[in-house]
């Protein structure tokens, strides 16, 4: 009789353990939760799995909207707007804004000014900021380029000072950094499997709930369809190109929203798109824009000197270049199987 009593407790504990195990498994396998919203001038789709996903996604959306308010170039309440209209006086930034400004300035230096966070006045002249597109005169561009130069920005601790006329724009790096901060927030909430689509910038948290890799379709810069599939775990995938935001001028030419800071004209160097694969979204974002500005040769040289990222370069004539680290993770789709695919390795 006594032995039976001793048995009841372990059996009960086992049953409880099994119930908890099955419940957790059920939750892990549950349908993903999805949230779609508009922020930072783009559509965002966040997908998360597991316990607490709904609440975590609500917080993620709030975080994106908070950062948008802080970094907007057009909202008079934003810190960036205040710096841009401070008449040369210093403005104190929050820690996270100071950090992204510091990062943008250091990447501008590292890429020899291909990333130029003070290009905004030139971007405005082309009408990319309002949608009222026009082709500025060359003299107008030359004059505006006088205000451009990341080295004009003075950041000391959290204090930023810009000379009158110089304007800072985090458009090329902000979404990447916002992705990093949001991913961190989701991880703190216990989320181990999620995919953030930030207007085409992808931030993957962990793997899919079953442990397999995320399969991302890489959009064709030549029109409809996906040129291939990239398999990833726990990283950021960021693409830049002039095929999404552009206008057709009166001269019939296409003008894209990524500018060459040396000339003030939209980049037109034969590259159709650049996709960067990195651990950090902010690095991916800074590099996707700047490697697009540098062009094929410049981007390959930069990669050979750094190698802390992978990339996919597509040219307008239909060549695809991959760095060696992702050659086994990328597959061309059937309809693009005829594209010329080349691997960039450290030796070539
Ligand atoms: P998207 O924001 O469309 O995903 P990017 O990350 O490449 O693409 O950022 C492009 C934006 O960056 C432009 O819309 C503009 O605000 C700004 N920009 C354009 N040219 C440059 C440049 N050479 N350096 C830094 N920012 C740029
Ligand atoms: Mg970018």
JSON list of N, CA, C and O in Angstrom, two decimals, residues 74-115:
[
{"chain": "A", "resi": 74, "resn": "UNK", "atom": "N", "xyz": [11.09, 65.19, -42.06]},
{"chain": "A", "resi": 74, "resn": "UNK", "atom": "CA", "xyz": [10.03, 66.12, -42.38]},
{"chain": "A", "resi": 74, "resn": "UNK", "atom": "C", "xyz": [9.16, 66.49, -41.17]},
{"chain": "A", "resi": 74, "resn": "UNK", "atom": "O", "xyz": [8.45, 67.50, -41.21]},
{"chain": "A", "resi": 75, "resn": "UNK", "atom": "N", "xyz": [9.21, 65.69, -40.11]},
{"chain": "A", "resi": 75, "resn": "UNK", "atom": "CA", "xyz": [8.39, 65.95, -38.92]},
{"chain": "A", "resi": 75, "resn": "UNK", "atom": "C", "xyz": [9.14, 66.94, -38.01]},
{"chain": "A", "resi": 75, "resn": "UNK", "atom": "O", "xyz": [10.22, 66.66, -37.50]},
{"chain": "A", "resi": 76, "resn": "UNK", "atom": "N", "xyz": [8.54, 68.12, -37.80]},
{"chain": "A", "resi": 76, "resn": "UNK", "atom": "CA", "xyz": [9.22, 69.19, -37.05]},
{"chain": "A", "resi": 76, "resn": "UNK", "atom": "C", "xyz": [9.55, 68.78, -35.61]},
{"chain": "A", "resi": 76, "resn": "UNK", "atom": "O", "xyz": [10.39, 69.41, -34.97]},
{"chain": "A", "resi": 77, "resn": "UNK", "atom": "N", "xyz": [8.89, 67.71, -35.11]},
{"chain": "A", "resi": 77, "resn": "UNK", "atom": "CA", "xyz": [9.17, 67.26, -33.74]},
{"chain": "A", "resi": 77, "resn": "UNK", "atom": "C", "xyz": [10.38, 66.33, -33.67]},
{"chain": "A", "resi": 77, "resn": "UNK", "atom": "O", "xyz": [10.84, 66.01, -32.56]},
{"chain": "A", "resi": 78, "resn": "UNK", "atom": "N", "xyz": [10.87, 65.87, -34.82]},
{"chain": "A", "resi": 78, "resn": "UNK", "atom": "CA", "xyz": [11.95, 64.88, -34.76]},
{"chain": "A", "resi": 78, "resn": "UNK", "atom": "C", "xyz": [13.29, 65.54, -34.46]},
{"chain": "A", "resi": 78, "resn": "UNK", "atom": "O", "xyz": [13.51, 66.71, -34.78]},
{"chain": "A", "resi": 79, "resn": "UNK", "atom": "N", "xyz": [14.17, 64.77, -33.84]},
{"chain": "A", "resi": 79, "resn": "UNK", "atom": "CA", "xyz": [15.51, 65.28, -33.48]},
{"chain": "A", "resi": 79, "resn": "UNK", "atom": "C", "xyz": [16.30, 65.64, -34.74]},
{"chain": "A", "resi": 79, "resn": "UNK", "atom": "O", "xyz": [17.02, 66.62, -34.76]},
{"chain": "A", "resi": 80, "resn": "UNK", "atom": "N", "xyz": [16.15, 64.82, -35.76]},
{"chain": "A", "resi": 80, "resn": "UNK", "atom": "CA", "xyz": [16.91, 65.06, -37.00]},
{"chain": "A", "resi": 80, "resn": "UNK", "atom": "C", "xyz": [16.43, 66.36, -37.65]},
{"chain": "A", "resi": 80, "resn": "UNK", "atom": "O", "xyz": [17.24, 67.19, -38.10]},
{"chain": "A", "resi": 81, "resn": "UNK", "atom": "N", "xyz": [15.12, 66.59, -37.65]},
{"chain": "A", "resi": 81, "resn": "UNK", "atom": "CA", "xyz": [14.59, 67.84, -38.20]},
{"chain": "A", "resi": 81, "resn": "UNK", "atom": "C", "xyz": [15.15, 69.02, -37.41]},
{"chain": "A", "resi": 81, "resn": "UNK", "atom": "O", "xyz": [15.56, 70.04, -37.98]},
{"chain": "A", "resi": 82, "resn": "UNK", "atom": "N", "xyz": [15.17, 68.87, -36.09]},
{"chain": "A", "resi": 82, "resn": "UNK", "atom": "CA", "xyz": [15.67, 69.97, -35.24]},
{"chain": "A", "resi": 82, "resn": "UNK", "atom": "C", "xyz": [17.13, 70.29, -35.54]},
{"chain": "A", "resi": 82, "resn": "UNK", "atom": "O", "xyz": [17.50, 71.46, -35.64]},
{"chain": "A", "resi": 83, "resn": "UNK", "atom": "N", "xyz": [17.94, 69.27, -35.72]},
{"chain": "A", "resi": 83, "resn": "UNK", "atom": "CA", "xyz": [19.36, 69.51, -36.06]},
{"chain": "A", "resi": 83, "resn": "UNK", "atom": "C", "xyz": [19.45, 70.22, -37.41]},
{"chain": "A", "resi": 83, "resn": "UNK", "atom": "O", "xyz": [20.22, 71.17, -37.58]},
{"chain": "A", "resi": 84, "resn": "UNK", "atom": "N", "xyz": [18.63, 69.75, -38.37]},
{"chain": "A", "resi": 84, "resn": "UNK", "atom": "CA", "xyz": [18.70, 70.32, -39.72]},
{"chain": "A", "resi": 84, "resn": "UNK", "atom": "C", "xyz": [18.23, 71.76, -39.78]},
{"chain": "A", "resi": 84, "resn": "UNK", "atom": "O", "xyz": [18.51, 72.47, -40.74]},
{"chain": "A", "resi": 85, "resn": "UNK", "atom": "N", "xyz": [17.48, 72.19, -38.78]},
{"chain": "A", "resi": 85, "resn": "UNK", "atom": "CA", "xyz": [16.96, 73.56, -38.77]},
{"chain": "A", "resi": 85, "resn": "UNK", "atom": "C", "xyz": [17.41, 74.32, -37.53]},
{"chain": "A", "resi": 85, "resn": "UNK", "atom": "O", "xyz": [16.69, 75.18, -37.02]},
{"chain": "A", "resi": 86, "resn": "UNK", "atom": "N", "xyz": [18.61, 74.03, -37.07]},
{"chain": "A", "resi": 86, "resn": "UNK", "atom": "CA", "xyz": [19.06, 74.62, -35.80]},
{"chain": "A", "resi": 86, "resn": "UNK", "atom": "C", "xyz": [19.90, 75.87, -36.01]},
{"chain": "A", "resi": 86, "resn": "UNK", "atom": "O", "xyz": [20.40, 76.45, -35.04]},
{"chain": "A", "resi": 87, "resn": "UNK", "atom": "N", "xyz": [20.08, 76.26, -37.28]},
{"chain": "A", "resi": 87, "resn": "UNK", "atom": "CA", "xyz": [20.89, 77.45, -37.56]},
{"chain": "A", "resi": 87, "resn": "UNK", "atom": "C", "xyz": [22.32, 77.32, -37.07]},
{"chain": "A", "resi": 87, "resn": "UNK", "atom": "O", "xyz": [22.93, 78.28, -36.62]},
{"chain": "A", "resi": 88, "resn": "UNK", "atom": "N", "xyz": [22.87, 76.12, -37.14]},
{"chain": "A", "resi": 88, "resn": "UNK", "atom": "CA", "xyz": [24.27, 75.91, -36.77]},
{"chain": "A", "resi": 88, "resn": "UNK", "atom": "C", "xyz": [24.50, 75.67, -35.29]},
{"chain": "A", "resi": 88, "resn": "UNK", "atom": "O", "xyz": [25.64, 75.55, -34.86]},
{"chain": "A", "resi": 89, "resn": "UNK", "atom": "N", "xyz": [23.40, 75.60, -34.50]},
{"chain": "A", "resi": 89, "resn": "UNK", "atom": "CA", "xyz": [23.55, 75.34, -33.06]},
{"chain": "A", "resi": 89, "resn": "UNK", "atom": "C", "xyz": [23.54, 73.85, -32.76]},
{"chain": "A", "resi": 89, "resn": "UNK", "atom": "O", "xyz": [22.86, 73.08, -33.45]},
{"chain": "A", "resi": 90, "resn": "UNK", "atom": "N", "xyz": [24.26, 73.44, -31.70]},
{"chain": "A", "resi": 90, "resn": "UNK", "atom": "CA", "xyz": [24.25, 72.02, -31.36]},
{"chain": "A", "resi": 90, "resn": "UNK", "atom": "C", "xyz": [22.91, 71.56, -30.79]},
{"chain": "A", "resi": 90, "resn": "UNK", "atom": "O", "xyz": [22.22, 72.35, -30.14]},
{"chain": "A", "resi": 91, "resn": "UNK", "atom": "N", "xyz": [22.56, 70.31, -31.07]},
{"chain": "A", "resi": 91, "resn": "UNK", "atom": "CA", "xyz": [21.31, 69.72, -30.56]},
{"chain": "A", "resi": 91, "resn": "UNK", "atom": "C", "xyz": [21.69, 68.41, -29.86]},
{"chain": "A", "resi": 91, "resn": "UNK", "atom": "O", "xyz": [22.55, 67.68, -30.34]},
{"chain": "A", "resi": 92, "resn": "UNK", "atom": "N", "xyz": [21.07, 68.16, -28.71]},
{"chain": "A", "resi": 92, "resn": "UNK", "atom": "CA", "xyz": [21.38, 66.93, -27.97]},
{"chain": "A", "resi": 92, "resn": "UNK", "atom": "C", "xyz": [20.46, 65.79, -28.43]},
{"chain": "A", "resi": 92, "resn": "UNK", "atom": "O", "xyz": [19.24, 65.93, -28.43]},
{"chain": "A", "resi": 93, "resn": "UNK", "atom": "N", "xyz": [21.09, 64.70, -28.83]},
{"chain": "A", "resi": 93, "resn": "UNK", "atom": "CA", "xyz": [20.34, 63.54, -29.33]},
{"chain": "A", "resi": 93, "resn": "UNK", "atom": "C", "xyz": [20.17, 62.49, -28.24]},
{"chain": "A", "resi": 93, "resn": "UNK", "atom": "O", "xyz": [20.94, 62.46, -27.28]},
{"chain": "A", "resi": 94, "resn": "UNK", "atom": "N", "xyz": [19.18, 61.61, -28.45]},
{"chain": "A", "resi": 94, "resn": "UNK", "atom": "CA", "xyz": [19.05, 60.46, -27.54]},
{"chain": "A", "resi": 94, "resn": "UNK", "atom": "C", "xyz": [20.22, 59.51, -27.82]},
{"chain": "A", "resi": 94, "resn": "UNK", "atom": "O", "xyz": [20.88, 59.61, -28.86]},
{"chain": "A", "resi": 95, "resn": "UNK", "atom": "N", "xyz": [20.47, 58.57, -26.91]},
{"chain": "A", "resi": 95, "resn": "UNK", "atom": "CA", "xyz": [21.59, 57.64, -27.10]},
{"chain": "A", "resi": 95, "resn": "UNK", "atom": "C", "xyz": [21.49, 56.89, -28.42]},
{"chain": "A", "resi": 95, "resn": "UNK", "atom": "O", "xyz": [22.46, 56.78, -29.17]},
{"chain": "A", "resi": 96, "resn": "UNK", "atom": "N", "xyz": [20.28, 56.36, -28.70]},
{"chain": "A", "resi": 96, "resn": "UNK", "atom": "CA", "xyz": [20.17, 55.52, -29.90]},
{"chain": "A", "resi": 96, "resn": "UNK", "atom": "C", "xyz": [20.31, 56.35, -31.18]},
{"chain": "A", "resi": 96, "resn": "UNK", "atom": "O", "xyz": [20.87, 55.88, -32.18]},
{"chain": "A", "resi": 97, "resn": "UNK", "atom": "N", "xyz": [19.83, 57.61, -31.15]},
{"chain": "A", "resi": 97, "resn": "UNK", "atom": "CA", "xyz": [19.98, 58.45, -32.35]},
{"chain": "A", "resi": 97, "resn": "UNK", "atom": "C", "xyz": [21.44, 58.86, -32.53]},
{"chain": "A", "resi": 97, "resn": "UNK", "atom": "O", "xyz": [21.97, 58.83, -33.64]},
{"chain": "A", "resi": 98, "resn": "UNK", "atom": "N", "xyz": [22.11, 59.18, -31.40]},
{"chain": "A", "resi": 98, "resn": "UNK", "atom": "CA", "xyz": [23.53, 59.52, -31.49]},
{"chain": "A", "resi": 98, "resn": "UNK", "atom": "C", "xyz": [24.31, 58.32, -32.05]},
{"chain": "A", "resi": 98, "resn": "UNK", "atom": "O", "xyz": [25.21, 58.49, -32.87]},
{"chain": "A", "resi": 99, "resn": "UNK", "atom": "N", "xyz": [23.91, 57.13, -31.63]},
{"chain": "A", "resi": 99, "resn": "UNK", "atom": "CA", "xyz": [24.61, 55.93, -32.10]},
{"chain": "A", "resi": 99, "resn": "UNK", "atom": "C", "xyz": [24.47, 55.72, -33.60]},
{"chain": "A", "resi": 99, "resn": "UNK", "atom": "O", "xyz": [25.44, 55.39, -34.28]},
{"chain": "A", "resi": 100, "resn": "UNK", "atom": "N", "xyz": [23.25, 55.91, -34.11]},
{"chain": "A", "resi": 100, "resn": "UNK", "atom": "CA", "xyz": [23.06, 55.68, -35.55]},
{"chain": "A", "resi": 100, "resn": "UNK", "atom": "C", "xyz": [23.73, 56.79, -36.37]},
{"chain": "A", "resi": 100, "resn": "UNK", "atom": "O", "xyz": [24.28, 56.55, -37.44]},
{"chain": "A", "resi": 101, "resn": "UNK", "atom": "N", "xyz": [23.73, 58.01, -35.83]},
{"chain": "A", "resi": 101, "resn": "UNK", "atom": "CA", "xyz": [24.42, 59.11, -36.53]},
{"chain": "A", "resi": 101, "resn": "UNK", "atom": "C", "xyz": [25.92, 58.82, -36.57]},
{"chain": "A", "resi": 101, "resn": "UNK", "atom": "O", "xyz": [26.57, 58.93, -37.61]},
{"chain": "A", "resi": 102, "resn": "UNK", "atom": "N", "xyz": [26.45, 58.38, -35.43]},
{"chain": "A", "resi": 102, "resn": "UNK", "atom": "CA", "xyz": [27.88, 58.05, -35.36]},
{"chain": "A", "resi": 102, "resn": "UNK", "atom": "C", "xyz": [28.21, 56.94, -36.37]},
{"chain": "A", "resi": 102, "resn": "UNK", "atom": "O", "xyz": [29.21, 57.00, -37.08]},
{"chain": "A", "resi": 103, "resn": "UNK", "atom": "N", "xyz": [27.35, 55.93, -36.40]},
{"chain": "A", "resi": 103, "resn": "UNK", "atom": "CA", "xyz": [27.57, 54.82, -37.32]},
{"chain": "A", "resi": 103, "resn": "UNK", "atom": "C", "xyz": [27.52, 55.30, -38.78]},
{"chain": "A", "resi": 103, "resn": "UNK", "atom": "O", "xyz": [28.38, 54.95, -39.60]},
{"chain": "A", "resi": 104, "resn": "UNK", "atom": "N", "xyz": [26.51, 56.13, -39.10]},
{"chain": "A", "resi": 104, "resn": "UNK", "atom": "CA", "xyz": [26.36, 56.62, -40.48]},
{"chain": "A", "resi": 104, "resn": "UNK", "atom": "C", "xyz": [27.59, 57.44, -40.89]},
{"chain": "A", "resi": 104, "resn": "UNK", "atom": "O", "xyz": [28.11, 57.29, -42.00]},
{"chain": "A", "resi": 105, "resn": "UNK", "atom": "N", "xyz": [28.09, 58.27, -39.98]},
{"chain": "A", "resi": 105, "resn": "UNK", "atom": "CA", "xyz": [29.26, 59.10, -40.29]},
{"chain": "A", "resi": 105, "resn": "UNK", "atom": "C", "xyz": [30.50, 58.22, -40.48]},
{"chain": "A", "resi": 105, "resn": "UNK", "atom": "O", "xyz": [31.30, 58.46, -41.37]},
{"chain": "A", "resi": 106, "resn": "UNK", "atom": "N", "xyz": [30.63, 57.18, -39.63]},
{"chain": "A", "resi": 106, "resn": "UNK", "atom": "CA", "xyz": [31.82, 56.33, -39.77]},
{"chain": "A", "resi": 106, "resn": "UNK", "atom": "C", "xyz": [31.74, 55.50, -41.05]},
{"chain": "A", "resi": 106, "resn": "UNK", "atom": "O", "xyz": [32.75, 55.28, -41.71]},
{"chain": "A", "resi": 107, "resn": "UNK", "atom": "N", "xyz": [30.54, 55.07, -41.44]},
{"chain": "A", "resi": 107, "resn": "UNK", "atom": "CA", "xyz": [30.41, 54.31, -42.69]},
{"chain": "A", "resi": 107, "resn": "UNK", "atom": "C", "xyz": [30.63, 55.22, -43.90]},
{"chain": "A", "resi": 107, "resn": "UNK", "atom": "O", "xyz": [31.10, 54.77, -44.95]},
{"chain": "A", "resi": 108, "resn": "UNK", "atom": "N", "xyz": [30.27, 56.49, -43.76]},
{"chain": "A", "resi": 108, "resn": "UNK", "atom": "CA", "xyz": [30.52, 57.45, -44.85]},
{"chain": "A", "resi": 108, "resn": "UNK", "atom": "C", "xyz": [32.03, 57.54, -45.08]},
{"chain": "A", "resi": 108, "resn": "UNK", "atom": "O", "xyz": [32.52, 57.49, -46.21]},
{"chain": "A", "resi": 109, "resn": "UNK", "atom": "N", "xyz": [32.78, 57.60, -43.97]},
{"chain": "A", "resi": 109, "resn": "UNK", "atom": "CA", "xyz": [34.24, 57.68, -44.08]},
{"chain": "A", "resi": 109, "resn": "UNK", "atom": "C", "xyz": [34.81, 56.37, -44.66]},
{"chain": "A", "resi": 109, "resn": "UNK", "atom": "O", "xyz": [35.62, 56.39, -45.58]},
{"chain": "A", "resi": 110, "resn": "UNK", "atom": "N", "xyz": [34.32, 55.26, -44.14]},
{"chain": "A", "resi": 110, "resn": "UNK", "atom": "CA", "xyz": [34.82, 53.95, -44.55]},
{"chain": "A", "resi": 110, "resn": "UNK", "atom": "C", "xyz": [34.57, 53.67, -46.04]},
{"chain": "A", "resi": 110, "resn": "UNK", "atom": "O", "xyz": [35.34, 52.97, -46.68]},
{"chain": "A", "resi": 111, "resn": "UNK", "atom": "N", "xyz": [33.48, 54.24, -46.58]},
{"chain": "A", "resi": 111, "resn": "UNK", "atom": "CA", "xyz": [33.15, 53.99, -48.00]},
{"chain": "A", "resi": 111, "resn": "UNK", "atom": "C", "xyz": [33.61, 55.15, -48.88]},
{"chain": "A", "resi": 111, "resn": "UNK", "atom": "O", "xyz": [33.15, 55.29, -50.02]},
{"chain": "A", "resi": 112, "resn": "UNK", "atom": "N", "xyz": [34.48, 55.98, -48.35]},
{"chain": "A", "resi": 112, "resn": "UNK", "atom": "CA", "xyz": [34.99, 57.15, -49.09]},
{"chain": "A", "resi": 112, "resn": "UNK", "atom": "C", "xyz": [33.88, 58.04, -49.60]},
{"chain": "A", "resi": 112, "resn": "UNK", "atom": "O", "xyz": [33.94, 58.54, -50.74]},
{"chain": "A", "resi": 113, "resn": "UNK", "atom": "N", "xyz": [32.85, 58.19, -48.79]},
{"chain": "A", "resi": 113, "resn": "UNK", "atom": "CA", "xyz": [31.77, 59.11, -49.14]},
{"chain": "A", "resi": 113, "resn": "UNK", "atom": "C", "xyz": [30.75, 58.56, -50.13]},
{"chain": "A", "resi": 113, "resn": "UNK", "atom": "O", "xyz": [29.88, 59.29, -50.59]},
{"chain": "A", "resi": 114, "resn": "UNK", "atom": "N", "xyz": [30.82, 57.24, -50.43]},
{"chain": "A", "resi": 114, "resn": "UNK", "atom": "CA", "xyz": [29.77, 56.66, -51.29]},
{"chain": "A", "resi": 114, "resn": "UNK", "atom": "C", "xyz": [28.45, 56.69, -50.51]},
{"chain": "A", "resi": 114, "resn": "UNK", "atom": "O", "xyz": [27.39, 57.00, -51.06]},
{"chain": "A", "resi": 115, "resn": "UNK", "atom": "N", "xyz": [28.54, 56.40, -49.20]},
{"chain": "A", "resi": 115, "resn": "UNK", "atom": "CA", "xyz": [27.39, 56.65, -48.32]},
{"chain": "A", "resi": 115, "resn": "UNK", "atom": "C", "xyz": [27.55, 58.09, -47.86]},
{"chain": "A", "resi": 115, "resn": "UNK", "atom": "O", "xyz": [28.57, 58.45, -47.28]}
]
